[in-house]
mmCIF file with all atom_site columns, C-alpha atoms and ligand atoms in Angstrom:
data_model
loop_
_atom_site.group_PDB
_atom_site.id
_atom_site.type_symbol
_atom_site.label_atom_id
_atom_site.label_alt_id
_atom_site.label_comp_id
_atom_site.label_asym_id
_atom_site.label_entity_id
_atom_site.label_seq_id
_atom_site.pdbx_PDB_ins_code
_atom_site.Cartn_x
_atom_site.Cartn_y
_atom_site.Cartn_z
_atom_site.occupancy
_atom_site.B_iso_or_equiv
_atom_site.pdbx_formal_charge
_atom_site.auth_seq_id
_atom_site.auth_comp_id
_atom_site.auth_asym_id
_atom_site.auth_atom_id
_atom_site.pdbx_PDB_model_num
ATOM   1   C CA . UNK A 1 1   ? 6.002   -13.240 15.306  1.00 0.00 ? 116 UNK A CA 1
ATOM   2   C CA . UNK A 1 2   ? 5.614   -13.743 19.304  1.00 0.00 ? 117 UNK A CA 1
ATOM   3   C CA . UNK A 1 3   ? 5.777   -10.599 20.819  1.00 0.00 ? 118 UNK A CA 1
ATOM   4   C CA . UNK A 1 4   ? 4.831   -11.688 24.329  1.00 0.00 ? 119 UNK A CA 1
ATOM   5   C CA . UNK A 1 5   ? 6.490   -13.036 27.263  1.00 0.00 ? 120 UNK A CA 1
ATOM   6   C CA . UNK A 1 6   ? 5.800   -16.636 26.808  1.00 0.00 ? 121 UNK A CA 1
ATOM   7   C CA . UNK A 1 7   ? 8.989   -17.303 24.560  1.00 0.00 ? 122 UNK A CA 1
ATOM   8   C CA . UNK A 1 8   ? 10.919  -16.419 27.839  1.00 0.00 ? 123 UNK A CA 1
ATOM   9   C CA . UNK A 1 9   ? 9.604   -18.701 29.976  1.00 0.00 ? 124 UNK A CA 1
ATOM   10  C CA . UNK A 1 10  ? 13.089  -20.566 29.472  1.00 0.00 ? 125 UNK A CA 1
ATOM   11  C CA . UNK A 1 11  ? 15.248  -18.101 30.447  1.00 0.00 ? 126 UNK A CA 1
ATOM   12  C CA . UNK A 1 12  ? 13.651  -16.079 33.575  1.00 0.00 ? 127 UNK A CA 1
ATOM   13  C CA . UNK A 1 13  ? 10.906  -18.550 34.738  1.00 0.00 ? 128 UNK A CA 1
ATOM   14  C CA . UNK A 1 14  ? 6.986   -17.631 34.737  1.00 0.00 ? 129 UNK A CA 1
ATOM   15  C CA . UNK A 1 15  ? 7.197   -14.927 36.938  1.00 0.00 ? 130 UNK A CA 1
ATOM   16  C CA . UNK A 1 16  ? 9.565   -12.667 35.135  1.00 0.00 ? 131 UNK A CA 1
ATOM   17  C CA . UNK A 1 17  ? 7.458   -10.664 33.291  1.00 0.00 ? 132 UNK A CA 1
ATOM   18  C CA . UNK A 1 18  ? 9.274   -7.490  32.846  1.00 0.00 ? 133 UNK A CA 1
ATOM   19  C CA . UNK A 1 19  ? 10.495  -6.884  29.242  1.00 0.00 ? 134 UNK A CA 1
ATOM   20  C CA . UNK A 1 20  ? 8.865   -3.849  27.960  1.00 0.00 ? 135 UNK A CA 1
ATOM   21  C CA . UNK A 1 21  ? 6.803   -4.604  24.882  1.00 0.00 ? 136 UNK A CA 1
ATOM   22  C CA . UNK A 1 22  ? 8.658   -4.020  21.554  1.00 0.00 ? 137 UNK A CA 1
ATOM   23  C CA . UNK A 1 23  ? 7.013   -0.929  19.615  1.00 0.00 ? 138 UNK A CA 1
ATOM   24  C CA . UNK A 1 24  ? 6.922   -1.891  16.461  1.00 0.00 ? 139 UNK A CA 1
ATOM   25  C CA . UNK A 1 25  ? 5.695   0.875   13.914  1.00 0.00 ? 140 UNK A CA 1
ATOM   26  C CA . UNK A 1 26  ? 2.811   1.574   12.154  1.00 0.00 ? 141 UNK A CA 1
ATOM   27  C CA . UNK A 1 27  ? 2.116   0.093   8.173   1.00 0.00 ? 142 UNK A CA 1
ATOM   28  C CA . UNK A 1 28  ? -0.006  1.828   6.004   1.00 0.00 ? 143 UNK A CA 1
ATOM   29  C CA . UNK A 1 29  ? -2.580  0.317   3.250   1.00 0.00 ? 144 UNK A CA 1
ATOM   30  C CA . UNK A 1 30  ? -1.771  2.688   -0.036  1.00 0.00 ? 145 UNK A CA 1
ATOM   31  C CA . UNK A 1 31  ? -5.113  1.983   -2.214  1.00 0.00 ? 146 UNK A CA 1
ATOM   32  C CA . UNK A 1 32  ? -6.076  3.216   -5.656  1.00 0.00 ? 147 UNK A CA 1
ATOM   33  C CA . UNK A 1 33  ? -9.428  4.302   -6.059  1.00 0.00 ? 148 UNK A CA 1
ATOM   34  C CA . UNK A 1 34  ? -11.969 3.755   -9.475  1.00 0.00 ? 149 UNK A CA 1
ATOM   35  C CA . UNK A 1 35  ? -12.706 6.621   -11.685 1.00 0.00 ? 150 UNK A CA 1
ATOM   36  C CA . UNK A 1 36  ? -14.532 7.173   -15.000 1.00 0.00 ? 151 UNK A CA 1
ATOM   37  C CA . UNK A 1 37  ? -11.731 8.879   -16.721 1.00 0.00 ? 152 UNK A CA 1
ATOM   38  C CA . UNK A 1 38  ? -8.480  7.173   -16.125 1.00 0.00 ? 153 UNK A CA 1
ATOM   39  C CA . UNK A 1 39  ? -7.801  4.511   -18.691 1.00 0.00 ? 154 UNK A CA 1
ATOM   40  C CA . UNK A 1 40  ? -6.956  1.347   -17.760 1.00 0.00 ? 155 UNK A CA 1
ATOM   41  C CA . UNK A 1 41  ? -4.039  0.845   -19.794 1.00 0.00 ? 156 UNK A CA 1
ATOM   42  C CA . UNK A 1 42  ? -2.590  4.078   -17.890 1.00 0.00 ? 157 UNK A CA 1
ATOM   43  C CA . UNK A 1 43  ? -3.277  2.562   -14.629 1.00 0.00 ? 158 UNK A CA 1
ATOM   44  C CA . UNK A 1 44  ? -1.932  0.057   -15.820 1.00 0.00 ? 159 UNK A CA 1
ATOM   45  C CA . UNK A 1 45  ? 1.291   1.554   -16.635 1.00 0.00 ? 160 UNK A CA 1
ATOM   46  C CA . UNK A 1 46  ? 1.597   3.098   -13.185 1.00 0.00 ? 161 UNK A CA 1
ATOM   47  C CA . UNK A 1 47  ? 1.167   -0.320  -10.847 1.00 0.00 ? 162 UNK A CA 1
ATOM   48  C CA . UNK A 1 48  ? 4.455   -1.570  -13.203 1.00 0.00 ? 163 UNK A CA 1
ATOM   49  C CA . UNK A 1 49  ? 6.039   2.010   -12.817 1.00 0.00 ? 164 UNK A CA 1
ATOM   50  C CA . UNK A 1 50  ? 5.602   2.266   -9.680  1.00 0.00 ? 165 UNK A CA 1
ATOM   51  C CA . UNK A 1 51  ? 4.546   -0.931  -7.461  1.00 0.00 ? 166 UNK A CA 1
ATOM   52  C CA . UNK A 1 52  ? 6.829   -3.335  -9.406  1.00 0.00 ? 167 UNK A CA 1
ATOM   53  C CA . UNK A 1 53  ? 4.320   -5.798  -10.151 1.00 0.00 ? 168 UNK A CA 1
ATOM   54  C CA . UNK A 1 54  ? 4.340   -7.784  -13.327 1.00 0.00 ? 169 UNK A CA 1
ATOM   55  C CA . UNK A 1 55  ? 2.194   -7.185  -16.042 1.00 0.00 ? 170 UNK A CA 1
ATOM   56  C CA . UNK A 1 56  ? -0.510  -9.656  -15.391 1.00 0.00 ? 171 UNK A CA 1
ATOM   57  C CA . UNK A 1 57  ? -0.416  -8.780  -11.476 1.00 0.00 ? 172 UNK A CA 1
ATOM   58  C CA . UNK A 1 58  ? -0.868  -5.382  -12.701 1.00 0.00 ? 173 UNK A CA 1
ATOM   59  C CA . UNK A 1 59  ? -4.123  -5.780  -15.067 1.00 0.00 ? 174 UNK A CA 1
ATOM   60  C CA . UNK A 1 60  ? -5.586  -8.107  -12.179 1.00 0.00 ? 175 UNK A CA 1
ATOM   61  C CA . UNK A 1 61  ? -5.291  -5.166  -9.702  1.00 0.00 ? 176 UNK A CA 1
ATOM   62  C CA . UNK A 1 62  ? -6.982  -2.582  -12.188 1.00 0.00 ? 177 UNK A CA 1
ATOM   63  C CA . UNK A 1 63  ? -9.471  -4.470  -12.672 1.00 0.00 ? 178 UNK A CA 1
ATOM   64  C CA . UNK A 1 64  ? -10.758 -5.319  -9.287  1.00 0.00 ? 179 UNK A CA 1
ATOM   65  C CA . UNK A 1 65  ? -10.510 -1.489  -9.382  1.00 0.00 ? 180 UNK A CA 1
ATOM   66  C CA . UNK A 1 66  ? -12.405 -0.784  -12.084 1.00 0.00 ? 181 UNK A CA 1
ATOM   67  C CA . UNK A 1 67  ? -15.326 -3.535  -10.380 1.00 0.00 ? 182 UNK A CA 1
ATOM   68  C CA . UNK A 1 68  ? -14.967 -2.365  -6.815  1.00 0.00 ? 183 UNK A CA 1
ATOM   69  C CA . UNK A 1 69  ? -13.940 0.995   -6.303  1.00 0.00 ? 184 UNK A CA 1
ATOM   70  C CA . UNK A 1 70  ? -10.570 0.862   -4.628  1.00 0.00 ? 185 UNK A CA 1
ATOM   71  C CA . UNK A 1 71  ? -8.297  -2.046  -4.063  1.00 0.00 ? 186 UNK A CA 1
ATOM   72  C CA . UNK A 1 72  ? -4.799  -2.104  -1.252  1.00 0.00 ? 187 UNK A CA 1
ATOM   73  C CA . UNK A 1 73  ? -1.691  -1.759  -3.956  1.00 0.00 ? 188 UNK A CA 1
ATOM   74  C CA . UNK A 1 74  ? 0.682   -2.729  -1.242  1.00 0.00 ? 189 UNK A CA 1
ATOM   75  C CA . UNK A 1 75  ? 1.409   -2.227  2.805   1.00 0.00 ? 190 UNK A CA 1
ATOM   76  C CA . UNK A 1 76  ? 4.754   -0.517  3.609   1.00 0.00 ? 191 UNK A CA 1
ATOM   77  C CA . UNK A 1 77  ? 5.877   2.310   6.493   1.00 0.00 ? 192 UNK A CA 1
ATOM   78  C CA . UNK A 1 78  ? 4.410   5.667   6.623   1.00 0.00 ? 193 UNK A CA 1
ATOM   79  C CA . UNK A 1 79  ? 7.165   7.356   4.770   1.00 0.00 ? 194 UNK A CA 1
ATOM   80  C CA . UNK A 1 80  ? 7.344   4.652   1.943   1.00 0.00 ? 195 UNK A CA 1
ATOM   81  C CA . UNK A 1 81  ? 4.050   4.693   1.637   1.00 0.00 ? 196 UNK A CA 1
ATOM   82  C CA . UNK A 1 82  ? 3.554   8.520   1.489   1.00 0.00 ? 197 UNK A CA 1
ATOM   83  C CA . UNK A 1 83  ? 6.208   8.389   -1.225  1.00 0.00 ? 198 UNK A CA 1
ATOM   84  C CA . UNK A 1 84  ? 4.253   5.998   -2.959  1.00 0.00 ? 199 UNK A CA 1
ATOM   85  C CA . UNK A 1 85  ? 1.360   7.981   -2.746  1.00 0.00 ? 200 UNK A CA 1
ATOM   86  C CA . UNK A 1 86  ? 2.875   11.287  -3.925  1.00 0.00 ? 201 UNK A CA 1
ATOM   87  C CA . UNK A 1 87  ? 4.731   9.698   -6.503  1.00 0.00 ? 202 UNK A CA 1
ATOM   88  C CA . UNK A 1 88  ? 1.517   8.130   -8.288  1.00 0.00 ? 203 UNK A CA 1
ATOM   89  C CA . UNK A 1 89  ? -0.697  11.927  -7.892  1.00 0.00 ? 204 UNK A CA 1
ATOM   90  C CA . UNK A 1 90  ? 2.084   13.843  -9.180  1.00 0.00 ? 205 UNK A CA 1
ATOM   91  C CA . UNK A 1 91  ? 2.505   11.247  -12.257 1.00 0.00 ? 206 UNK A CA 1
ATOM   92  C CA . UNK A 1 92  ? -1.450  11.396  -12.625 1.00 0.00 ? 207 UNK A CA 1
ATOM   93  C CA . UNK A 1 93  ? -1.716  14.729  -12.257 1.00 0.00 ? 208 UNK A CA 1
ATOM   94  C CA . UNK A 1 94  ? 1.103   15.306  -15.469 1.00 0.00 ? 209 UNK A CA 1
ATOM   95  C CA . UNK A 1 95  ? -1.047  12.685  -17.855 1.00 0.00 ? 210 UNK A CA 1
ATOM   96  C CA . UNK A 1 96  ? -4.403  14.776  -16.690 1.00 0.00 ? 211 UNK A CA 1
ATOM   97  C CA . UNK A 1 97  ? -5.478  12.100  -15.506 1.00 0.00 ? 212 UNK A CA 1
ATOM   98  C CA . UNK A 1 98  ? -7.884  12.232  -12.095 1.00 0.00 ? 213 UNK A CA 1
ATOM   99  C CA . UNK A 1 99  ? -6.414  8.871   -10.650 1.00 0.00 ? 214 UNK A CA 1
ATOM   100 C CA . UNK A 1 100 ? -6.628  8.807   -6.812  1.00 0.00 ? 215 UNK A CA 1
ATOM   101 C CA . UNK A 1 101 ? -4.219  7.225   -4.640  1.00 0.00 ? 216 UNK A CA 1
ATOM   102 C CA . UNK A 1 102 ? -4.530  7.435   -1.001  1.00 0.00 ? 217 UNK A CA 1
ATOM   103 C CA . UNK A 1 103 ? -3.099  5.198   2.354   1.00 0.00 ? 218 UNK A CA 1
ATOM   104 C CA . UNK A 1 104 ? -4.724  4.133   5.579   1.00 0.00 ? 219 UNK A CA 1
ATOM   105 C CA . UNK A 1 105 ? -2.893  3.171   8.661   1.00 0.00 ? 220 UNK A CA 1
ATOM   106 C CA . UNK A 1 106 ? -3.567  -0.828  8.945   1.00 0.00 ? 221 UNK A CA 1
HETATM 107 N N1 . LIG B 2 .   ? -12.717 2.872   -14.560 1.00 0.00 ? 424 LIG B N1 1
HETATM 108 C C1 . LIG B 2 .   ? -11.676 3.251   -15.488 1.00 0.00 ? 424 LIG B C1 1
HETATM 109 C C2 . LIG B 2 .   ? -12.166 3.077   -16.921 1.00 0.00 ? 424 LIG B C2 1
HETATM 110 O O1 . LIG B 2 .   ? -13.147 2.420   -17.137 1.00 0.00 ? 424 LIG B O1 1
HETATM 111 C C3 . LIG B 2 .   ? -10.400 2.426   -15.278 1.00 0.00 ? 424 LIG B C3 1
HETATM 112 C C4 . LIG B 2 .   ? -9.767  2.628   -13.952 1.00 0.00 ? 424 LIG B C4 1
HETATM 113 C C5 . LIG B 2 .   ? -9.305  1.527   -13.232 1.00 0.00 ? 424 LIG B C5 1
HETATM 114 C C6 . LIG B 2 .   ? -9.597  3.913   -13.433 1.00 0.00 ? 424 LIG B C6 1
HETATM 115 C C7 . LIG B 2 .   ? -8.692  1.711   -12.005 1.00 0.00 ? 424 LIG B C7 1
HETATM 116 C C8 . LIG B 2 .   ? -8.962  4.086   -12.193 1.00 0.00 ? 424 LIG B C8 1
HETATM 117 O O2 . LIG B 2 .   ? -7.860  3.165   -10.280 1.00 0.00 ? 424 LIG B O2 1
HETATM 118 C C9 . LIG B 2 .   ? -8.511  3.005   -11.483 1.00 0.00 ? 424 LIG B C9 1
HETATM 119 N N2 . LIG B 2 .   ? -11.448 3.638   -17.873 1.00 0.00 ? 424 LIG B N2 1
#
């Protein structure tokens, strides 16, 4: 979206320039990262569980785990996105599994 002063040209002229810029907040990557251990079928299981992707959306993002080392899961605000992220090590963590979730601000 335009978030500068240029859509206002209509209403105050060029030379008002005064609205304050809109603050809007921060998003944050969350991103699974490759192990040896996990199995895929698990990880799997937790992209449906907990991302609501599909099935087939699911196995893609796995795999371009499993071949890369991390892929982005999804972009949401800090405190979805730290949900996410707890939600997905404490799951992990009750399969003994090693799966590593982590976000990044955008
Ligand atoms: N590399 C794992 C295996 O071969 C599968 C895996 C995929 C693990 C994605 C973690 O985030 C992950 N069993």
């Amino acid at each position: 979206m335009n978030n500068d002063d240029s859509d206002r040209e209509g209403d105050l002229g060029l030379a008002a320039k005064t609205r304050p810029k809109t603050q809007k907040p921060p998003l944050y990557k969350v991103m699974l990262l490759n192990d040896d251990y996990t199995p895929m079928e698990f990880v799997v299981h937790v992209l449906q569980r907990f991302f609501g992707v599909t099935h087939a959306q699911s196995v893609e993002i796995m795999l371009t785990v499993h071949k890369k080392g991390v892929a982005v899961v999804g972009v949401f605000s800090r405190e979805i996105a730290e949900t996410k992220v707890t939600q997905v090590m404490d799951y992990a963590q009750r399969n003994q599994h090693p799966l590593q979730c982590t976000m990044e601000k955008e």
